[in-house]
Structures are given as structure tokens and as C-alpha cells.
Amino acid sequence: MILDLATPSLLFSAISLILLAYTNRFISYAGVVRALKENHKKDPDPNNLKQIANLKQRLYLIRAMQILGILSLFFCVIAMFFVYVSWQIPAAWIFGIALILLAASLGVCVWEINISVKALEIHLEDIGSK
């Protein structure tokens, strides 16, 4: 298999959009954490503590998603450099690693989405009990 410069560069826009989505999630979660903390100071509620613990775990997962996405982009750049200097075999391996890192980032994203659903279930617990 022979890579050209266009192959690794195809992932640039996809990875950039994914990183933007991850950053937006992080920013929105940070706002929710701040609001929950303020609410908990005013009116201590065990559900707030559950939500904060859940959000903390999700923030760590988003950090992992971002790191894996950035590493994927970094490996794409390295693969492009190896293509540029005509080192085809290392370029193919490095590009393969970039794809694996991107897949890992997406896998962590699925994990984080499942935890998000649990957070909504915690939020809706009090409605079911009334």
C-alpha cells in the first residue's frame, strides 16, 4: 500500500470537528458543575453530590478523548512527514496508529455518552418518587 500526502490529511477536518465537539462538551459540563456546586451550597441535596461525582468522571473521560484525538492528529502529521520524505512503510504504520488512536477516542466518547445517560437518570429520580 502506498500512501500519498492526501490520505493522512483527510483526517484533519474530521479530527478538528471531533475536538471542537469534545471541547464544547467540556465547557458545558464545567458550567453545570459550577451551577451544581452553588446549588449544593445553598440547599445540600444528595442528588447534587451524585451529579457532581458523575460529572467529574465525565470530565476525566473528555480529557482522555481530547488527548487521544490530539495524538491521532499528531500521528497524522508524522505520517505526512514520512510520506514527504518517501518513507512509505513507517508512514503506513504511523498512519495506522493514528487511526487506532482516533478509534480509541471515539470509543471513550461512547463510554462517556453512557455515563451521561446515567446522569440524566439520577436527575429524573426525584420525579419518579413523587
Short mmCIF file of C-alpha atoms in Angstrom, two decimals:
data_model
loop_
_atom_site.label_atom_id
_atom_site.label_comp_id
_atom_site.label_asym_id
_atom_site.label_seq_id
_atom_site.Cartn_x
_atom_site.Cartn_y
_atom_site.Cartn_z
CA MET A 1 0.00 0.00 0.00
CA ILE A 2 1.34 3.40 -0.95
CA LEU A 3 0.20 6.45 0.98
CA ASP A 4 0.17 9.90 -0.52
CA LEU A 5 0.01 13.20 1.36
CA ALA A 6 -3.76 13.40 0.89
CA THR A 7 -4.55 10.22 2.82
CA PRO A 8 -3.48 11.31 6.33
CA SER A 9 -4.68 14.85 5.66
CA LEU A 10 -8.22 13.50 5.16
CA LEU A 11 -8.44 13.01 8.92
CA PHE A 12 -7.53 16.63 9.71
CA SER A 13 -11.02 18.03 9.25
CA ALA A 14 -12.69 15.08 10.96
CA ILE A 15 -10.37 15.22 13.96
CA SER A 16 -10.72 19.00 14.18
CA LEU A 17 -14.52 18.75 14.28
CA ILE A 18 -14.38 15.98 16.87
CA LEU A 19 -12.04 18.03 19.06
CA LEU A 20 -14.38 21.01 18.76
CA ALA A 21 -17.32 18.85 19.85
CA TYR A 22 -15.30 17.47 22.78
CA THR A 23 -14.31 21.00 23.84
CA ASN A 24 -17.92 22.17 23.69
CA ARG A 25 -18.96 19.24 25.90
CA PHE A 26 -16.21 20.10 28.36
CA ILE A 27 -17.27 23.76 28.53
CA SER A 28 -20.92 22.88 29.07
CA TYR A 29 -20.05 20.36 31.80
CA ALA A 30 -17.86 22.92 33.53
CA GLY A 31 -20.82 25.29 33.65
CA VAL A 32 -23.07 22.58 35.04
CA VAL A 33 -20.52 21.68 37.72
CA ARG A 34 -20.29 25.32 38.82
CA ALA A 35 -24.10 25.63 38.97
CA LEU A 36 -24.48 22.36 40.89
CA LYS A 37 -21.83 23.43 43.38
CA GLU A 38 -23.62 26.72 44.01
CA ASN A 39 -26.97 24.94 44.36
CA HIS A 40 -25.45 22.46 46.79
CA LYS A 41 -24.02 25.27 48.93
CA LYS A 42 -27.48 26.85 49.18
CA ASP A 43 -29.50 23.66 49.56
CA PRO A 44 -27.50 20.47 50.25
CA ASP A 45 -29.02 17.61 48.28
CA PRO A 46 -27.60 14.08 47.94
CA ASN A 47 -28.58 14.10 44.26
CA ASN A 48 -26.29 17.09 43.69
CA LEU A 49 -23.37 15.10 45.11
CA LYS A 50 -24.21 12.19 42.80
CA GLN A 51 -24.39 14.54 39.83
CA ILE A 52 -21.08 16.20 40.72
CA ALA A 53 -19.36 12.80 41.05
CA ASN A 54 -20.82 11.77 37.71
CA LEU A 55 -19.70 15.00 36.05
CA LYS A 56 -16.21 14.65 37.49
CA GLN A 57 -15.89 11.22 35.89
CA ARG A 58 -17.21 12.57 32.60
CA LEU A 59 -14.73 15.45 32.65
CA TYR A 60 -11.86 12.97 33.02
CA LEU A 61 -13.23 10.95 30.11
CA ILE A 62 -13.49 14.08 27.96
CA ARG A 63 -9.87 14.84 28.78
CA ALA A 64 -8.92 11.33 27.64
CA MET A 65 -10.99 11.78 24.47
CA GLN A 66 -9.22 15.06 23.73
CA ILE A 67 -5.76 13.64 24.38
CA LEU A 68 -6.41 10.63 22.14
CA GLY A 69 -7.78 12.90 19.40
CA ILE A 70 -4.78 15.23 19.61
CA LEU A 71 -2.38 12.28 19.50
CA SER A 72 -4.22 10.98 16.45
CA LEU A 73 -3.76 14.33 14.73
CA PHE A 74 -0.09 14.40 15.77
CA PHE A 75 0.49 10.93 14.31
CA CYS A 76 -1.21 12.03 11.06
CA VAL A 77 1.28 14.88 10.82
CA ILE A 78 4.18 12.48 11.41
CA ALA A 79 2.77 10.12 8.78
CA MET A 80 2.56 13.01 6.31
CA PHE A 81 6.18 13.89 7.02
CA PHE A 82 7.24 10.28 6.40
CA VAL A 83 5.30 10.28 3.12
CA TYR A 84 7.01 13.55 2.22
CA VAL A 85 10.47 12.04 2.76
CA SER A 86 9.38 8.85 0.94
CA TRP A 87 9.45 6.51 3.92
CA GLN A 88 6.34 4.59 2.92
CA ILE A 89 6.42 1.69 5.38
CA PRO A 90 6.90 3.82 8.52
CA ALA A 91 4.29 6.25 7.15
CA ALA A 92 1.76 3.43 6.80
CA TRP A 93 2.42 2.18 10.34
CA ILE A 94 2.24 5.65 11.85
CA PHE A 95 -0.99 6.36 9.97
CA GLY A 96 -2.37 3.06 11.29
CA ILE A 97 -1.53 4.17 14.83
CA ALA A 98 -3.33 7.47 14.15
CA LEU A 99 -6.43 5.54 13.09
CA ILE A 100 -6.28 3.37 16.21
CA LEU A 101 -5.95 6.47 18.42
CA LEU A 102 -8.95 8.05 16.70
CA ALA A 103 -10.96 4.87 17.20
CA ALA A 104 -9.96 4.81 20.88
CA SER A 105 -11.09 8.42 21.24
CA LEU A 106 -14.46 7.55 19.74
CA GLY A 107 -14.72 4.51 22.00
CA VAL A 108 -14.15 6.67 25.08
CA CYS A 109 -16.80 9.02 23.69
CA VAL A 110 -19.33 6.16 23.63
CA TRP A 111 -18.39 5.35 27.23
CA GLU A 112 -18.90 8.98 28.23
CA ILE A 113 -22.30 9.09 26.49
CA ASN A 114 -23.43 6.06 28.51
CA ILE A 115 -22.42 7.83 31.71
CA SER A 116 -24.31 10.93 30.55
CA VAL A 117 -27.47 8.85 30.31
CA LYS A 118 -26.92 7.68 33.89
CA ALA A 119 -26.61 11.32 34.95
CA LEU A 120 -29.97 12.10 33.41
CA GLU A 121 -31.45 9.10 35.21
CA ILE A 122 -30.14 10.49 38.53
CA HIS A 123 -31.62 13.86 37.65
CA LEU A 124 -35.01 12.28 36.97
CA GLU A 125 -35.04 10.04 40.08
CA ASP A 126 -36.90 12.61 42.18
CA ILE A 127 -39.69 12.87 39.63
CA GLY A 128 -40.36 9.14 39.72
CA SER A 129 -40.58 9.10 43.51
CA LYS A 130 -43.25 11.82 43.77
#
